[in-house]
Short mmCIF file of C-alpha atoms in Angstrom, two decimals:
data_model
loop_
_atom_site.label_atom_id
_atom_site.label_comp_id
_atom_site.label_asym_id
_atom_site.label_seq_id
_atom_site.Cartn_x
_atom_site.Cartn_y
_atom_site.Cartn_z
CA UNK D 1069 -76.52 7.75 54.93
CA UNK D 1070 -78.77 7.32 51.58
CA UNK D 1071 -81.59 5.35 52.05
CA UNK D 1072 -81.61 1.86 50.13
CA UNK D 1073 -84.08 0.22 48.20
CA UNK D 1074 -84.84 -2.38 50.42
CA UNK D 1075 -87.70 -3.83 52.24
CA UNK D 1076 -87.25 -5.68 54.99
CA UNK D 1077 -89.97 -8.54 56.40
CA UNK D 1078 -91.17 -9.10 59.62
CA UNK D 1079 -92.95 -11.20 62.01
CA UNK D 1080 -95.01 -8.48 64.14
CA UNK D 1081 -95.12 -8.51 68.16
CA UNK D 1082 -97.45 -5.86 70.02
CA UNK D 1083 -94.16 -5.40 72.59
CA UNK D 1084 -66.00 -12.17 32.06
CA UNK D 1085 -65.96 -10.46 29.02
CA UNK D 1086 -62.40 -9.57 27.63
CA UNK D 1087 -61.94 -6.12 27.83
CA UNK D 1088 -61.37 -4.05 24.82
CA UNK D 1089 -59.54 -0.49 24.74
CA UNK D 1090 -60.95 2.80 24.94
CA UNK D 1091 -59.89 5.41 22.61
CA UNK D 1092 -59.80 9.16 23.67
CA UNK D 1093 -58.83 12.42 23.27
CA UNK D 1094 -59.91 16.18 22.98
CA UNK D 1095 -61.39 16.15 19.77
CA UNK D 1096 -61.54 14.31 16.17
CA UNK D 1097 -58.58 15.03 15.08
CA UNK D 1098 -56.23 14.66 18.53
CA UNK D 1099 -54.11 11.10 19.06
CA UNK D 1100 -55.38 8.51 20.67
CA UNK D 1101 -54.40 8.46 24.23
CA UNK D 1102 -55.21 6.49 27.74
CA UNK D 1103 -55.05 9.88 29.79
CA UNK D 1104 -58.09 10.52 32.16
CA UNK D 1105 -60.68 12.75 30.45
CA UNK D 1106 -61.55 15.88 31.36
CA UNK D 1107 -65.19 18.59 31.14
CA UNK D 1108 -65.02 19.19 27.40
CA UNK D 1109 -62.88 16.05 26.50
CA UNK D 1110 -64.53 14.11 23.38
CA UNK D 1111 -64.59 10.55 23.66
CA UNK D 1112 -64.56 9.75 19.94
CA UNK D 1113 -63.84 6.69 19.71
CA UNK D 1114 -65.59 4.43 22.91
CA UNK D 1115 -65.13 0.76 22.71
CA UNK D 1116 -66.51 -0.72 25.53
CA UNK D 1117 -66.96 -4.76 26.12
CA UNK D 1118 -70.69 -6.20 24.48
CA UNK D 1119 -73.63 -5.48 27.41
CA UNK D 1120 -74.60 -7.63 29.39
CA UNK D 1121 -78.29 -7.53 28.82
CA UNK D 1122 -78.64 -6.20 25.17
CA UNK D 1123 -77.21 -7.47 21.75
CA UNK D 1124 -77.39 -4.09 20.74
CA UNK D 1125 -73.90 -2.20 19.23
CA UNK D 1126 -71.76 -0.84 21.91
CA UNK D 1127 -69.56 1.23 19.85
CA UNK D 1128 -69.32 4.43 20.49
CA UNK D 1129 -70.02 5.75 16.38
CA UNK D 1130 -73.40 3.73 16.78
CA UNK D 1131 -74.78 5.84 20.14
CA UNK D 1132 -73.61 9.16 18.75
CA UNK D 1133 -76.64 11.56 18.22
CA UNK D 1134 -78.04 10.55 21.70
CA UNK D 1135 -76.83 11.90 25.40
CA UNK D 1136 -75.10 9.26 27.16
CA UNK D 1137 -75.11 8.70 30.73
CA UNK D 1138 -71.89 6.20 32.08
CA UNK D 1139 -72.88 5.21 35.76
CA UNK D 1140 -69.92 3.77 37.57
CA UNK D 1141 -72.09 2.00 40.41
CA UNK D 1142 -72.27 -1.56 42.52
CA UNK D 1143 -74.92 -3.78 43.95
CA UNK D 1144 -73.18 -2.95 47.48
CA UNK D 1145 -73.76 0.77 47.24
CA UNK D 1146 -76.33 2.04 49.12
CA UNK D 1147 -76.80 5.07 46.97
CA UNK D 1148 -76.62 3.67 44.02
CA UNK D 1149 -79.46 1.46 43.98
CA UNK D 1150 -81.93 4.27 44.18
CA UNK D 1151 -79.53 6.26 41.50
CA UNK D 1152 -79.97 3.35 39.32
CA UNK D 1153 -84.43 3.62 39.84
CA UNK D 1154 -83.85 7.21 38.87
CA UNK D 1155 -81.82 6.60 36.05
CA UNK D 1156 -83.86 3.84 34.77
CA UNK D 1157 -86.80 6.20 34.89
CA UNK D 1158 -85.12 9.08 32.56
CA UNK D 1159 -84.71 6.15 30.18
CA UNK D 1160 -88.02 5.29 30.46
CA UNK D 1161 -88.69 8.80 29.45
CA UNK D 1162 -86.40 9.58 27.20
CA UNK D 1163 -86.56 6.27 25.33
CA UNK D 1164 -84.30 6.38 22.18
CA UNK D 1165 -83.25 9.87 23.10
CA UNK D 1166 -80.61 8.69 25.79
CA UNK D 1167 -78.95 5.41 26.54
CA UNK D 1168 -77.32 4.75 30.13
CA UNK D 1169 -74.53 2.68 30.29
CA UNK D 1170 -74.11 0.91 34.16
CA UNK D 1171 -70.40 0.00 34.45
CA UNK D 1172 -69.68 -2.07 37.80
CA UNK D 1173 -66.52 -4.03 39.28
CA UNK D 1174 -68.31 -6.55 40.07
CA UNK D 1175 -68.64 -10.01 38.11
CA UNK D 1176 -70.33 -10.46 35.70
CA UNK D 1177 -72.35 -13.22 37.67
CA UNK D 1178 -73.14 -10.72 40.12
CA UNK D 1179 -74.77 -8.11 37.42
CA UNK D 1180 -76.53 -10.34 35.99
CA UNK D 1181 -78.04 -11.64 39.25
CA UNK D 1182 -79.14 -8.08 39.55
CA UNK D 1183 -80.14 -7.98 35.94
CA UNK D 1184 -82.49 -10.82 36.63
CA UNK D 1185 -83.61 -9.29 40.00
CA UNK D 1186 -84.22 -6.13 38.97
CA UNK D 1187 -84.76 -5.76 35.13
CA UNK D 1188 -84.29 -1.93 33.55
CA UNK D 1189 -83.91 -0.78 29.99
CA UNK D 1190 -80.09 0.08 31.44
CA UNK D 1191 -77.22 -1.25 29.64
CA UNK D 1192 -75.03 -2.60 31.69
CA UNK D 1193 -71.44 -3.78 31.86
CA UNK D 1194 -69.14 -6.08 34.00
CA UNK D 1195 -65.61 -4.12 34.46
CA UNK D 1196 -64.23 -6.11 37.14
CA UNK D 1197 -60.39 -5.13 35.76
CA UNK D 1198 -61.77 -1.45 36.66
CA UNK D 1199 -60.20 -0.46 32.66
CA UNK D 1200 -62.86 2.35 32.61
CA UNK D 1201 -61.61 3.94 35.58
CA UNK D 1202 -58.61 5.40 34.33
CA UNK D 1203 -60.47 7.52 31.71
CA UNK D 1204 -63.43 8.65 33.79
CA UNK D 1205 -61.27 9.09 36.73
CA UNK D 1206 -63.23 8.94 40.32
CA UNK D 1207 -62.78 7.57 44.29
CA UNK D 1208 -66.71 7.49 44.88
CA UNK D 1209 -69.48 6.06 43.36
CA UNK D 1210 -72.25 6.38 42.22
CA UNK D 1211 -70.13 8.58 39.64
CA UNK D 1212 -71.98 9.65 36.98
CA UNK D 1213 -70.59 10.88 33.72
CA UNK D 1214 -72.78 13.26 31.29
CA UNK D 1215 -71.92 12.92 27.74
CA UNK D 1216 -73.75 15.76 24.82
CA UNK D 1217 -75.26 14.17 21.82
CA UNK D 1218 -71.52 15.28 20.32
CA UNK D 1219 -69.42 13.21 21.93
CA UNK D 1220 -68.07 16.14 24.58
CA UNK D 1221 -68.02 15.35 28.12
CA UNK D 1222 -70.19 17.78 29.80
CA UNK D 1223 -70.36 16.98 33.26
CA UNK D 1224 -69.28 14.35 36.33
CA UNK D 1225 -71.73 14.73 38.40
CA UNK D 1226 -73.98 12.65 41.08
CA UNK D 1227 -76.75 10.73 39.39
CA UNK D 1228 -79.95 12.76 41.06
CA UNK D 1229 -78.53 16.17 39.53
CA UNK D 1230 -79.44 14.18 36.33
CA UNK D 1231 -83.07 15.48 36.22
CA UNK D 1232 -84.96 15.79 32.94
CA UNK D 1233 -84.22 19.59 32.78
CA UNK D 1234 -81.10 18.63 32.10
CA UNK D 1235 -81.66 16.22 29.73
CA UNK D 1236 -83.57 19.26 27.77
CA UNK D 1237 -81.17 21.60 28.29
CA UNK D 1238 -77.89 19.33 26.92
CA UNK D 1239 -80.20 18.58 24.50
CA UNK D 1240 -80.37 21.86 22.72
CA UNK D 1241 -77.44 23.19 23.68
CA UNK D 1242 -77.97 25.42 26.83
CA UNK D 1243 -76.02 25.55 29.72
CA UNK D 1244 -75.96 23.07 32.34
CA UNK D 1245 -77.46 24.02 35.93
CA UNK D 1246 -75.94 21.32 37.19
CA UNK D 1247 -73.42 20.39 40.36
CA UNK D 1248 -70.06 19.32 39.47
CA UNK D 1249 -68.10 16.69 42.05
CA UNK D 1250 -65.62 18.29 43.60
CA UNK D 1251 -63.43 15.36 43.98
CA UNK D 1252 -59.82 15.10 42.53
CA UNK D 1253 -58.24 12.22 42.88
CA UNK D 1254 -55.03 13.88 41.30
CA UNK D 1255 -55.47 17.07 43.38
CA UNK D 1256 -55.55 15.62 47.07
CA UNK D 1257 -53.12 13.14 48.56
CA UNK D 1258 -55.26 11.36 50.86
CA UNK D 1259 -51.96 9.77 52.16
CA UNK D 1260 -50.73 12.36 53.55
CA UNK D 1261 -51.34 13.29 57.20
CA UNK D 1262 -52.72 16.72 57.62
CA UNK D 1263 -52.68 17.76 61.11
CA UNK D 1264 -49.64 15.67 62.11
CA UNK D 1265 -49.32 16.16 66.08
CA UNK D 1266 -46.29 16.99 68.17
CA UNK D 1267 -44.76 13.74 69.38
CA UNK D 1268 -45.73 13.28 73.16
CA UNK D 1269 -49.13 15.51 72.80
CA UNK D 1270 -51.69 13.84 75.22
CA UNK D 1271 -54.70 15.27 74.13
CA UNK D 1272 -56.38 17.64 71.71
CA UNK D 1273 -59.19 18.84 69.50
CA UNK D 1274 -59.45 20.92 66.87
CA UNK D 1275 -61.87 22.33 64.19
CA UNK D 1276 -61.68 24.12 61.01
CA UNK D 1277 -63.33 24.26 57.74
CA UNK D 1278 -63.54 21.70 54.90
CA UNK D 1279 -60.94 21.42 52.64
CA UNK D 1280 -60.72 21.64 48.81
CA UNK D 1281 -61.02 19.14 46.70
CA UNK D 1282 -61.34 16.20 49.59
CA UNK D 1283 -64.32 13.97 49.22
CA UNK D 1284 -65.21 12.73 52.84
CA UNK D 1285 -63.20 10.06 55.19
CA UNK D 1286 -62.89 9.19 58.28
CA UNK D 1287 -58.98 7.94 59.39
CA UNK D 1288 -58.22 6.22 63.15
CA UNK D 1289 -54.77 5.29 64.01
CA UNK D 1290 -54.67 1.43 65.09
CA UNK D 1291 -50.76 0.66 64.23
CA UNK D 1292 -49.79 -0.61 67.44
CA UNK D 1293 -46.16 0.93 65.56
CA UNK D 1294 -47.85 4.81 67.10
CA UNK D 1295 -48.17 6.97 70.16
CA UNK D 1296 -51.56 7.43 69.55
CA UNK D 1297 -52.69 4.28 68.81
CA UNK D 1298 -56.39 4.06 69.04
CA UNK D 1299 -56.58 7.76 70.51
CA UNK D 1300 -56.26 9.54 67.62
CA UNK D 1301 -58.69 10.52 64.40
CA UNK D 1302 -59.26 12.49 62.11
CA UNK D 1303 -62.38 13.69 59.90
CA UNK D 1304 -61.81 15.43 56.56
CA UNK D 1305 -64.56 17.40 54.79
CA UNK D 1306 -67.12 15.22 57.21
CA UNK D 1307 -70.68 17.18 57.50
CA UNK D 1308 -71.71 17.92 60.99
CA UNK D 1309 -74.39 15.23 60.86
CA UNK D 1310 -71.90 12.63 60.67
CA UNK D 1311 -69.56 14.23 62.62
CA UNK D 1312 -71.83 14.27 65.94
CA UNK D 1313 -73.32 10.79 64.86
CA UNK D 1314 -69.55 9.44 65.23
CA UNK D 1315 -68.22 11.38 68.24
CA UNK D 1316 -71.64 9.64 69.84
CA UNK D 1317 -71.07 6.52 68.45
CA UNK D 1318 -74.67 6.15 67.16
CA UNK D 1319 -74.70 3.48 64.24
CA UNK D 1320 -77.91 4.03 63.10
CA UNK D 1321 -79.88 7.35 61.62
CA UNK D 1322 -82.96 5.90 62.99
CA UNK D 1323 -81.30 6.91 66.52
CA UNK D 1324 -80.93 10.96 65.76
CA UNK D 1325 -83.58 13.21 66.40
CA UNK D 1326 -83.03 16.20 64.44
CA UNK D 1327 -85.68 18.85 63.44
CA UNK D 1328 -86.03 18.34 59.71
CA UNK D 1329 -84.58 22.19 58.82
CA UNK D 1330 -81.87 21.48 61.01
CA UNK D 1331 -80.61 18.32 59.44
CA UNK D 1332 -80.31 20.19 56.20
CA UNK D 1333 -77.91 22.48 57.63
CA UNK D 1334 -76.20 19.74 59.49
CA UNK D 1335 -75.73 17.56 56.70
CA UNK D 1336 -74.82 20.99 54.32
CA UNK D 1337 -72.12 22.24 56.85
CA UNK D 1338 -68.81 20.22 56.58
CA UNK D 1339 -65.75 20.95 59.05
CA UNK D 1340 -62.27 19.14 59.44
CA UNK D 1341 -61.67 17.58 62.99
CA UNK D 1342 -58.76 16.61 64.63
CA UNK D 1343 -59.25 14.44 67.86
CA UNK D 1344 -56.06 13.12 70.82
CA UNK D 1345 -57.50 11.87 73.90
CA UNK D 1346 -55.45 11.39 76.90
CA UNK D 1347 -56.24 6.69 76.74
CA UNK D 1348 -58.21 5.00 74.04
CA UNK D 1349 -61.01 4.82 76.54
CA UNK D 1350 -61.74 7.81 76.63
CA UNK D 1351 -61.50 8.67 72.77
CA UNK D 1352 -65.02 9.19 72.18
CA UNK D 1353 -65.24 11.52 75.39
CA UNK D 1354 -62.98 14.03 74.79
CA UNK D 1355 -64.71 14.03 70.88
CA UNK D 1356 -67.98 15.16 72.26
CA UNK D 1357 -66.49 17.45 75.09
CA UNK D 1358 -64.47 19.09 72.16
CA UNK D 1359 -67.88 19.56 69.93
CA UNK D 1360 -69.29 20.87 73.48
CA UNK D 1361 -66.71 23.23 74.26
CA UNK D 1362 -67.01 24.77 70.68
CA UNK D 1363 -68.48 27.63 69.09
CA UNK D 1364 -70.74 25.41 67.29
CA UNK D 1365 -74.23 27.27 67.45
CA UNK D 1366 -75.72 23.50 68.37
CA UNK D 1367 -76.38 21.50 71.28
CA UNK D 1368 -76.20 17.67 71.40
CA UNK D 1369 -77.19 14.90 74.36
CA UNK D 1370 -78.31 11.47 74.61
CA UNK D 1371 -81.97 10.66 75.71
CA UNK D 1372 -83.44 7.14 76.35
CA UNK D 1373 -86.59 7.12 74.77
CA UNK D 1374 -89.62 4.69 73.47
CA UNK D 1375 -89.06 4.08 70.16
CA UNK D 1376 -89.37 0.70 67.51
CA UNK D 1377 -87.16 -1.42 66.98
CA UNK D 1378 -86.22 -4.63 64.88
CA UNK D 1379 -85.14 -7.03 67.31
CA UNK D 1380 -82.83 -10.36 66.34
CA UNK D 1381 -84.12 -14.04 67.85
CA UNK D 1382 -82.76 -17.00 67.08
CA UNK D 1383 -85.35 -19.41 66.06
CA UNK D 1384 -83.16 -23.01 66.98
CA UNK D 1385 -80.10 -23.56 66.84
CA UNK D 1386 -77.95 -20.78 64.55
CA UNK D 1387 -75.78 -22.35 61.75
CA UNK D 1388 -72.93 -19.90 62.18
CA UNK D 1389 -69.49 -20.88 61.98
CA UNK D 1390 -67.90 -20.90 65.79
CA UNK D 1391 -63.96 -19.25 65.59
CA UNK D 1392 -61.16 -21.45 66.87
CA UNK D 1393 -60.62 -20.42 70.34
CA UNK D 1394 -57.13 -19.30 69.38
CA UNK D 1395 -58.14 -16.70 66.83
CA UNK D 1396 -57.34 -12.95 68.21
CA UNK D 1397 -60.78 -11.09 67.27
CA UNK D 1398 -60.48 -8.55 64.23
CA UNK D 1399 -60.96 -4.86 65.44
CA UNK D 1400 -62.55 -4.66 61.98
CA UNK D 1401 -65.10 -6.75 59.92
CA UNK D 1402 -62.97 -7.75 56.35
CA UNK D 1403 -65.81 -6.72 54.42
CA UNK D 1404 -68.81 -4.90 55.74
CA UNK D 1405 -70.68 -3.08 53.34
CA UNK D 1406 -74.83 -3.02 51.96
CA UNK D 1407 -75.09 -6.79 50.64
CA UNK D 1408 -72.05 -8.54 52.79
CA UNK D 1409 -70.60 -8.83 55.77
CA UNK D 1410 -67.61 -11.21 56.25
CA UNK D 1411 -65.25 -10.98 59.83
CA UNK D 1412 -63.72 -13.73 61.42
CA UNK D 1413 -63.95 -14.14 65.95
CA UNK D 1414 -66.88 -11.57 65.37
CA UNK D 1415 -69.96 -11.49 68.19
CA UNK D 1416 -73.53 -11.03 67.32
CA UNK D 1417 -73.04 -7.62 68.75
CA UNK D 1418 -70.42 -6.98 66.09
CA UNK D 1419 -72.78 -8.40 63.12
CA UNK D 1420 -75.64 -5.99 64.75
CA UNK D 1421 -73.47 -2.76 65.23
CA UNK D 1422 -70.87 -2.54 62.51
CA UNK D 1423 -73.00 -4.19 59.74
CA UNK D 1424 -76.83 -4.45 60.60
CA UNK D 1425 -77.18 -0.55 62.05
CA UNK D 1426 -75.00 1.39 59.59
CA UNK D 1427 -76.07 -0.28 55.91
CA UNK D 1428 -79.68 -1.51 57.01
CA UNK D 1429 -81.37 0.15 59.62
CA UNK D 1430 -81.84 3.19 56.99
CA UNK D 1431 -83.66 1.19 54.88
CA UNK D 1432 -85.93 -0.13 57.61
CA UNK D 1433 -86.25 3.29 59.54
CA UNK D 1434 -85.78 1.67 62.79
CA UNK D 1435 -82.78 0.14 64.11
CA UNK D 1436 -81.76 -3.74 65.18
CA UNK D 1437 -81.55 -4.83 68.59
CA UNK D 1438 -79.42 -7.73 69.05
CA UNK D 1439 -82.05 -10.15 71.33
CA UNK D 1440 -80.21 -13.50 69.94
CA UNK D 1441 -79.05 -14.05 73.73
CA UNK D 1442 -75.28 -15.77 71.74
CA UNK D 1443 -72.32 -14.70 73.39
CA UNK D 1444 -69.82 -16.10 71.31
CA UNK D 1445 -67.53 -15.65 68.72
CA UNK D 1446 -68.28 -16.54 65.33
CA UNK D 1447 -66.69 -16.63 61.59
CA UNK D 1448 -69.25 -14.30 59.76
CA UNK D 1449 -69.84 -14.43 55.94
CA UNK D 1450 -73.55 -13.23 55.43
CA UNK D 1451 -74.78 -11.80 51.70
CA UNK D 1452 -77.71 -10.63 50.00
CA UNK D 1453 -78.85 -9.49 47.07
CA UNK D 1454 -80.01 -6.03 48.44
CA UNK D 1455 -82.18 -5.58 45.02
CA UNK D 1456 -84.09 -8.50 45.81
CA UNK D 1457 -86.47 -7.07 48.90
CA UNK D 1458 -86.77 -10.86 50.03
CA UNK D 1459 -83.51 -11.77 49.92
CA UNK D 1460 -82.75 -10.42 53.42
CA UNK D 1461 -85.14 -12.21 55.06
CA UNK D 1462 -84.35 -15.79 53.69
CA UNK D 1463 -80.17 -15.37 54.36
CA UNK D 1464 -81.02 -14.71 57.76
CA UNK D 1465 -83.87 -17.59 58.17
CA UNK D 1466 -81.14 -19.61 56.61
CA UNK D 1467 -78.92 -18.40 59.74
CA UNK D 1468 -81.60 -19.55 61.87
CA UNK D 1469 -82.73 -16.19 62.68
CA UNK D 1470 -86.13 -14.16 62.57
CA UNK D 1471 -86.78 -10.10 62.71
CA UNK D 1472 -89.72 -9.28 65.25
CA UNK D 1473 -90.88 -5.34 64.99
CA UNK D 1474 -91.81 -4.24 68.67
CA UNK D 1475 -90.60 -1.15 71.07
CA UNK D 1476 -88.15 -0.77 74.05
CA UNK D 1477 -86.23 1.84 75.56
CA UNK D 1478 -83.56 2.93 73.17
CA UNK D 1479 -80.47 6.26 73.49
CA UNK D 1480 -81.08 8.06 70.92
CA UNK D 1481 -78.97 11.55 70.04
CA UNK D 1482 -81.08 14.78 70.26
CA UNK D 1483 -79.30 17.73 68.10
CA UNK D 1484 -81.05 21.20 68.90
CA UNK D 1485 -79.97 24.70 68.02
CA UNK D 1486 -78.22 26.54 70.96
CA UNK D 1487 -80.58 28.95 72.35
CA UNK D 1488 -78.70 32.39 72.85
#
């Protein structure tokens, strides 16, 4: 998981615009069309909606000359915040050179909240409609789109392979050294099932390696309507990294130990898995005895060891919202992603493990320990403005709650090379 750009505060204890229409093709001369573009596509003709934080033109005739960055991003994206610093700062260098064009799905309130948090000589744009999609045609973000000073697409890339080399290079006219995404969202059918199983299989595991053109999920069966209801996933294209970090259940990077040259290959390496266990309970087992059982030239264990932590107290009574006592509780939070986390008949373990852990504890470098002592159920709906590095800190004193840094006893997951 990408590190955000956020810092978190602590007490210390020594334990809508209307849209307008794009116009494209493959050159000057070609009908206009709506198809998505392609590497060597011209966009001749870009209308996009006026920016949010500029009066300055935003047709396309009046940016020609310069290379154009489009960065399809959101406030909720951990990697895009930092993508957004980096782009910011070739701007900064390249001054009249470039211009980077921001387009989110969010509202326009919410860029402009950002704006205001976090001013940058980007131009940005509100395309909550997602019209823009369509012609620069992607299933992740941050998606960035490299335009020459011609008009010509000339890469979709990730925003840190934007370096100033580049810049240079598309500048004059050399080739780009550059990493392409691989994704396709025409190429790959990421509704169909892969590996289906045999009807009646009780358990299995299998391996193999990543598959073209997939960007990575992660897909668990929960239809009560299957056999293998909540025994069964499946990994496509996942690196190892994440792949032990799930079969161990570990919601936190702060909670591997990995040698530095080992986490490259880890995260570098990406395999397909396919996992059956016999009950639900005992999913996550037969996952790691499968990864132990494998040729995989690495070992893996949990160890409890002294390490800090950001522990959770309540500080009175907390203003959460209590469920109504007939509510079922959701397997899964309805939104839980870097600025919000909304779930109804969800504990305080829930809020710690499935929101706090995966999007924050990154950021932080240490993970949360849930020490509010509530044991109920509650009806979550908790934002931030992740930009703003104070904004964490006064949602959850609103909460009633307070952050204290100190160090227990935590598991964390050791991954070491097998020894032969």
């Amino acid at each position: 998981m990408h590190k955000i750009l956020l810092t978190i505060c602590v007490s210390v204890s020594v334990h809508s615009t209307a849209q307008q229409s794009i116009a494209v093709g493959a050159g000057p001369e070609t009908n206009k069309s709506s198809k998505s573009l392609d590497i060597g596509d011209f966009v001749y003709d870009l209308s996009l909606p006026p920016f949010l934080n500029s009066n300055q033109s935003s047709r396309f005739q009046d940016l020609s000359g310069k290379v154009l960055i489009i960065e399809f991003w959101a406030t909720w994206c951990g990697p895009c915040l930092p993508a957004m610093e980096h782009l910011a700062d070739l701007k900064t260098e390249f001054n009249d050179q470039i211009e980077v064009i921001a387009i989110s799905y969010e509202s326009e309130t919410r860029v402009l909240r950002y704006i205001k948090n976090k001013p940058s000589p980007i131009l940005h744009i509100s395309d909550i409609e997602g019209v823009y999609k369509q012609y620069f045609n992607h299933r992740s973000i941050p998606h960035a789109v490299l335009i020459d000073p011609a008009g010509k697409i000339a890469a979709f890339t990730s925003p840190d392979e934007i370096t100033s080399d580049v810049i240079k290079d598309i500048m004059t006219g050399k080739p780009l050294d550059i990493t392409m995404k691989k994704e396709s969202a025409r190429a790959f059918d990421y509704t169909k099932d892969y590996f289906p199983p045999k009807p009646g299989t009780r358990e299995k595991f299998m391996i193999q390696p990543e598959m073209s053109g997939a960007i990575p999920i992660t897909r668990r069966v929960k239809s009560k309507k299957s056999e293998f209801q909540n025994r069964r996933v499946t990994l496509l294209n996942q690196s190892l990294y994440n792949i032990y970090r799930y079969a161990f259940e570990i919601g936190s990077d702060s909670r591997m130990k990995v040698d530095t040259k080992l986490m490259e290959k880890l995260k570098t390496e990406r395999y397909c898995i396919e996992v059956i266990s016999p009950t639900p309970e005992l999913l996550f087992t037969t996952f790691q005895q499968g990864l132990l059982d494998n040729d995989l030239p690495y070992r893996a264990l949990i160890e409890r060891t002294e390490m800090p932590v950001l522990e959770i107290h309540a500080t009175g009574s907390p203003k959460l919202v209590e469920s109504q006592a007939n509510q079922s509780p959701q397997k899964r939070a309805i939104t839980s992603r870097l600025g919000k986390y909304a779930g109804k008949n969800k504990t305080m373990d829930d809020f710690t493990n499935e929101y706090l852990n995966p999007y924050l504890s990154p950021s932080a470098n240490k993970p949360f320990v849930n020490q509010t002592g509530l044991t109920g159920r509650y009806d979550f709906d908790f934002s931030f403005e992740a930009e703003d590095p104070q904004s964490f800190k006064r949602e959850m004193e609103k909460l009633g709650f307070k952050l204290v840094s100190t160090t227990t006893t935590q598991e964390v997951l050791v991954i070491t090379e097998k020894i032969n």
